């Protein structure tokens, strides 16, 4: 059975932590990140929101968004655990900026990272994309039922 958990709060408890027995997909822009973690029998999703506000243009706030983005990327990285595969996708530059920060992480150096440009997606579309990318068959689906039909008892 594959369970899907969804949390829109900043709770670290939902994501699979510890060993390298999970794969992660991250949809990210400068405003929010949706982290989908896929372990053998559990698919979890977590949304993190950035505190960065871009487009102010005032000199006194010129470097403030950069500091917020640094904390935001650190927060995202802190929720990853140690996945053996990582898909980073989304619109804009945030996915590339996050990848650059990940490249400096010794803990995630063995992780296989893929980058993909996508449009803005809804939360269910993000989960579906990660499922499809990692070939995770939802419980009760026709594909899973077809697998069960071919077995003899």
PDB file of C-alpha atoms in Angstrom:
ATOM      1  CA  UNK A   1       0.000   0.000   0.000  1.00  0.00           C
ATOM      2  CA  UNK A   2       1.287   3.451  -0.917  1.00  0.00           C
ATOM      3  CA  UNK A   3       0.228   6.275   1.390  1.00  0.00           C
ATOM      4  CA  UNK A   4       0.304   9.938   0.410  1.00  0.00           C
ATOM      5  CA  UNK A   5       0.715  12.516   3.147  1.00  0.00           C
ATOM      6  CA  UNK A   6       0.310  16.224   2.547  1.00  0.00           C
ATOM      7  CA  UNK A   7       1.382  19.011   4.836  1.00  0.00           C
ATOM      8  CA  UNK A   8       1.400  22.743   4.199  1.00  0.00           C
ATOM      9  CA  UNK A   9       3.113  23.601   7.473  1.00  0.00           C
ATOM     10  CA  UNK A  10       6.831  23.597   8.198  1.00  0.00           C
ATOM     11  CA  UNK A  11       6.892  20.170   9.807  1.00  0.00           C
ATOM     12  CA  UNK A  12      10.032  18.092   9.420  1.00  0.00           C
ATOM     13  CA  UNK A  13       8.287  14.971  10.705  1.00  0.00           C
ATOM     14  CA  UNK A  14       6.632  13.989   7.440  1.00  0.00           C
ATOM     15  CA  UNK A  15       9.642  13.660   5.183  1.00  0.00           C
ATOM     16  CA  UNK A  16      11.601  10.452   5.143  1.00  0.00           C
ATOM     17  CA  UNK A  17      14.936  11.086   6.827  1.00  0.00           C
ATOM     18  CA  UNK A  18      17.948   8.954   7.434  1.00  0.00           C
ATOM     19  CA  UNK A  19      19.061   6.327   4.940  1.00  0.00           C
ATOM     20  CA  UNK A  20      19.400   6.709   1.215  1.00  0.00           C
ATOM     21  CA  UNK A  21      16.329   4.670   0.366  1.00  0.00           C
ATOM     22  CA  UNK A  22      14.192   7.413  -1.105  1.00  0.00           C
ATOM     23  CA  UNK A  23      13.915   9.672  -4.118  1.00  0.00           C
ATOM     24  CA  UNK A  24      12.907  13.311  -4.002  1.00  0.00           C
ATOM     25  CA  UNK A  25      11.282  15.733  -6.423  1.00  0.00           C
ATOM     26  CA  UNK A  26      11.301  19.484  -5.711  1.00  0.00           C
ATOM     27  CA  UNK A  27       9.167  22.008  -7.564  1.00  0.00           C
ATOM     28  CA  UNK A  28      10.637  25.388  -6.681  1.00  0.00           C
ATOM     29  CA  UNK A  29      10.384  29.072  -7.461  1.00  0.00           C
ATOM     30  CA  UNK A  30      11.377  32.092  -5.367  1.00  0.00           C
ATOM     31  CA  UNK A  31       8.068  32.052  -3.467  1.00  0.00           C
ATOM     32  CA  UNK A  32       7.513  28.402  -2.556  1.00  0.00           C
ATOM     33  CA  UNK A  33       8.938  24.920  -2.780  1.00  0.00           C
ATOM     34  CA  UNK A  34       7.005  21.667  -2.839  1.00  0.00           C
ATOM     35  CA  UNK A  35       9.162  18.729  -1.767  1.00  0.00           C
ATOM     36  CA  UNK A  36       7.849  15.274  -2.669  1.00  0.00           C
ATOM     37  CA  UNK A  37       9.703  12.365  -1.079  1.00  0.00           C
ATOM     38  CA  UNK A  38       9.150   8.828  -2.352  1.00  0.00           C
ATOM     39  CA  UNK A  39      10.175   5.879  -0.179  1.00  0.00           C
ATOM     40  CA  UNK A  40       9.194   2.252  -0.876  1.00  0.00           C
ATOM     41  CA  UNK A  41       5.696   2.469   0.667  1.00  0.00           C
ATOM     42  CA  UNK A  42       5.238   6.154   1.413  1.00  0.00           C
ATOM     43  CA  UNK A  43       4.927   9.277  -0.688  1.00  0.00           C
ATOM     44  CA  UNK A  44       5.048  12.531   1.270  1.00  0.00           C
ATOM     45  CA  UNK A  45       4.746  16.147   0.206  1.00  0.00           C
ATOM     46  CA  UNK A  46       5.691  19.288   2.060  1.00  0.00           C
ATOM     47  CA  UNK A  47       5.290  22.926   1.050  1.00  0.00           C
ATOM     48  CA  UNK A  48       7.755  25.580   2.210  1.00  0.00           C
ATOM     49  CA  UNK A  49       7.189  29.264   1.619  1.00  0.00           C
ATOM     50  CA  UNK A  50       9.939  31.801   1.076  1.00  0.00           C
ATOM     51  CA  UNK A  51      10.080  35.013   3.052  1.00  0.00           C
ATOM     52  CA  UNK A  52      11.929  36.766   0.224  1.00  0.00           C
ATOM     53  CA  UNK A  53      10.137  39.696  -1.332  1.00  0.00           C
ATOM     54  CA  UNK A  54      11.490  40.714  -4.679  1.00  0.00           C
ATOM     55  CA  UNK A  55      10.865  43.842  -6.693  1.00  0.00           C
ATOM     56  CA  UNK A  56      11.099  46.484  -3.946  1.00  0.00           C
ATOM     57  CA  UNK A  57      13.944  48.381  -5.583  1.00  0.00           C
ATOM     58  CA  UNK A  58      14.740  50.480  -2.497  1.00  0.00           C
ATOM     59  CA  UNK A  59      18.453  50.652  -1.663  1.00  0.00           C
ATOM     60  CA  UNK A  60      17.991  49.880   2.027  1.00  0.00           C
ATOM     61  CA  UNK A  61      16.319  46.583   1.102  1.00  0.00           C
ATOM     62  CA  UNK A  62      18.632  45.783  -1.813  1.00  0.00           C
ATOM     63  CA  UNK A  63      20.410  42.817  -0.197  1.00  0.00           C
ATOM     64  CA  UNK A  64      17.608  41.647   2.054  1.00  0.00           C
ATOM     65  CA  UNK A  65      16.000  39.309  -0.540  1.00  0.00           C
ATOM     66  CA  UNK A  66      19.354  37.549  -1.033  1.00  0.00           C
ATOM     67  CA  UNK A  67      19.588  36.768   2.692  1.00  0.00           C
ATOM     68  CA  UNK A  68      16.011  35.487   2.707  1.00  0.00           C
ATOM     69  CA  UNK A  69      16.684  33.310  -0.331  1.00  0.00           C
ATOM     70  CA  UNK A  70      19.818  31.902   1.328  1.00  0.00           C
ATOM     71  CA  UNK A  71      17.760  30.881   4.371  1.00  0.00           C
ATOM     72  CA  UNK A  72      15.002  29.557   2.104  1.00  0.00           C
ATOM     73  CA  UNK A  73      17.400  27.332   0.126  1.00  0.00           C
ATOM     74  CA  UNK A  74      19.019  26.127   3.373  1.00  0.00           C
ATOM     75  CA  UNK A  75      15.557  25.260   4.700  1.00  0.00           C
ATOM     76  CA  UNK A  76      14.734  23.305   1.528  1.00  0.00           C
ATOM     77  CA  UNK A  77      18.064  21.436   1.670  1.00  0.00           C
ATOM     78  CA  UNK A  78      17.493  20.712   5.368  1.00  0.00           C
ATOM     79  CA  UNK A  79      14.293  18.840   4.497  1.00  0.00           C
ATOM     80  CA  UNK A  80      15.856  16.503   1.935  1.00  0.00           C
ATOM     81  CA  UNK A  81      17.494  13.897   4.124  1.00  0.00           C
ATOM     82  CA  UNK A  82      19.920  11.862   1.989  1.00  0.00           C
ATOM     83  CA  UNK A  83      18.068  10.853  -1.185  1.00  0.00           C
ATOM     84  CA  UNK A  84      19.695   8.681  -3.822  1.00  0.00           C
ATOM     85  CA  UNK A  85      17.971  10.657  -6.596  1.00  0.00           C
ATOM     86  CA  UNK A  86      16.746  14.237  -6.798  1.00  0.00           C
ATOM     87  CA  UNK A  87      14.600  15.907  -9.458  1.00  0.00           C
ATOM     88  CA  UNK A  88      14.531  19.721  -9.280  1.00  0.00           C
ATOM     89  CA  UNK A  89      11.947  21.374 -11.503  1.00  0.00           C
ATOM     90  CA  UNK A  90      10.005  24.599 -11.860  1.00  0.00           C
ATOM     91  CA  UNK A  91       9.943  27.907 -13.708  1.00  0.00           C
ATOM     92  CA  UNK A  92      12.632  30.566 -13.496  1.00  0.00           C
ATOM     93  CA  UNK A  93      16.064  30.549 -11.911  1.00  0.00           C
ATOM     94  CA  UNK A  94      15.328  29.140  -8.450  1.00  0.00           C
ATOM     95  CA  UNK A  95      15.927  25.532  -9.544  1.00  0.00           C
ATOM     96  CA  UNK A  96      19.383  26.458 -10.877  1.00  0.00           C
ATOM     97  CA  UNK A  97      20.230  28.480  -7.774  1.00  0.00           C
ATOM     98  CA  UNK A  98      19.200  25.572  -5.549  1.00  0.00           C
ATOM     99  CA  UNK A  99      21.267  23.151  -7.643  1.00  0.00           C
ATOM    100  CA  UNK A 100      24.302  25.421  -7.287  1.00  0.00           C
ATOM    101  CA  UNK A 101      23.898  25.382  -3.494  1.00  0.00           C
ATOM    102  CA  UNK A 102      23.450  21.599  -3.524  1.00  0.00           C
ATOM    103  CA  UNK A 103      26.702  21.203  -5.458  1.00  0.00           C
ATOM    104  CA  UNK A 104      28.519  22.639  -2.410  1.00  0.00           C
ATOM    105  CA  UNK A 105      26.947  20.104  -0.033  1.00  0.00           C
ATOM    106  CA  UNK A 106      29.229  17.213   0.929  1.00  0.00           C
ATOM    107  CA  UNK A 107      26.285  15.283   2.410  1.00  0.00           C
ATOM    108  CA  UNK A 108      24.455  15.264  -0.939  1.00  0.00           C
ATOM    109  CA  UNK A 109      27.474  14.774  -3.218  1.00  0.00           C
ATOM    110  CA  UNK A 110      26.490  11.163  -4.062  1.00  0.00           C
ATOM    111  CA  UNK A 111      22.936  12.152  -4.973  1.00  0.00           C
ATOM    112  CA  UNK A 112      21.956  11.962  -8.645  1.00  0.00           C
ATOM    113  CA  UNK A 113      20.445  15.355  -9.563  1.00  0.00           C
ATOM    114  CA  UNK A 114      18.269  16.089 -12.594  1.00  0.00           C
ATOM    115  CA  UNK A 115      17.046  19.581 -13.537  1.00  0.00           C
ATOM    116  CA  UNK A 116      13.929  20.248 -15.596  1.00  0.00           C
ATOM    117  CA  UNK A 117      12.165  23.453 -16.619  1.00  0.00           C
ATOM    118  CA  UNK A 118       8.399  23.402 -16.112  1.00  0.00           C
ATOM    119  CA  UNK A 119       5.568  25.866 -15.874  1.00  0.00           C
ATOM    120  CA  UNK A 120       3.758  26.682 -12.677  1.00  0.00           C
ATOM    121  CA  UNK A 121       2.013  23.500 -11.524  1.00  0.00           C
ATOM    122  CA  UNK A 122      -0.691  22.803  -8.969  1.00  0.00           C
ATOM    123  CA  UNK A 123       0.269  20.739  -5.923  1.00  0.00           C
ATOM    124  CA  UNK A 124      -1.452  17.572  -7.255  1.00  0.00           C
ATOM    125  CA  UNK A 125       0.321  18.050 -10.611  1.00  0.00           C
ATOM    126  CA  UNK A 126       3.661  18.266  -8.790  1.00  0.00           C
ATOM    127  CA  UNK A 127       3.009  15.003  -6.944  1.00  0.00           C
ATOM    128  CA  UNK A 128       1.877  13.347 -10.193  1.00  0.00           C
ATOM    129  CA  UNK A 129       5.026  14.510 -11.998  1.00  0.00           C
ATOM    130  CA  UNK A 130       7.276  13.033  -9.305  1.00  0.00           C
ATOM    131  CA  UNK A 131       5.284   9.782  -9.385  1.00  0.00           C
ATOM    132  CA  UNK A 132       5.659   9.580 -13.151  1.00  0.00           C
ATOM    133  CA  UNK A 133       9.364  10.488 -13.117  1.00  0.00           C
ATOM    134  CA  UNK A 134      10.197   7.741 -10.618  1.00  0.00           C
ATOM    135  CA  UNK A 135       7.660   5.210 -12.029  1.00  0.00           C
ATOM    136  CA  UNK A 136       5.621   5.067  -8.831  1.00  0.00           C
ATOM    137  CA  UNK A 137       2.321   3.329  -9.468  1.00  0.00           C
ATOM    138  CA  UNK A 138      -0.549   4.682  -7.334  1.00  0.00           C
ATOM    139  CA  UNK A 139      -2.470   2.077  -5.334  1.00  0.00           C
ATOM    140  CA  UNK A 140      -5.573   0.746  -7.083  1.00  0.00           C
ATOM    141  CA  UNK A 141      -4.439   1.915 -10.514  1.00  0.00           C
ATOM    142  CA  UNK A 142      -5.027  -0.082 -13.692  1.00  0.00           C
ATOM    143  CA  UNK A 143      -1.280  -0.658 -14.121  1.00  0.00           C
ATOM    144  CA  UNK A 144      -1.016  -2.217 -10.651  1.00  0.00           C
ATOM    145  CA  UNK A 145      -4.155  -4.298 -11.241  1.00  0.00           C
ATOM    146  CA  UNK A 146      -2.650  -5.529 -14.522  1.00  0.00           C
ATOM    147  CA  UNK A 147       0.469  -6.654 -12.682  1.00  0.00           C
ATOM    148  CA  UNK A 148      -1.618  -8.622 -10.215  1.00  0.00           C
ATOM    149  CA  UNK A 149      -3.659 -10.341 -12.960  1.00  0.00           C
ATOM    150  CA  UNK A 150      -0.588 -11.902 -14.512  1.00  0.00           C
ATOM    151  CA  UNK A 151       0.423 -13.705 -11.321  1.00  0.00           C
ATOM    152  CA  UNK A 152      -0.590 -17.244 -10.511  1.00  0.00           C
ATOM    153  CA  UNK A 153      -1.379 -18.322  -6.993  1.00  0.00           C
TER     154      UNK A 153
END
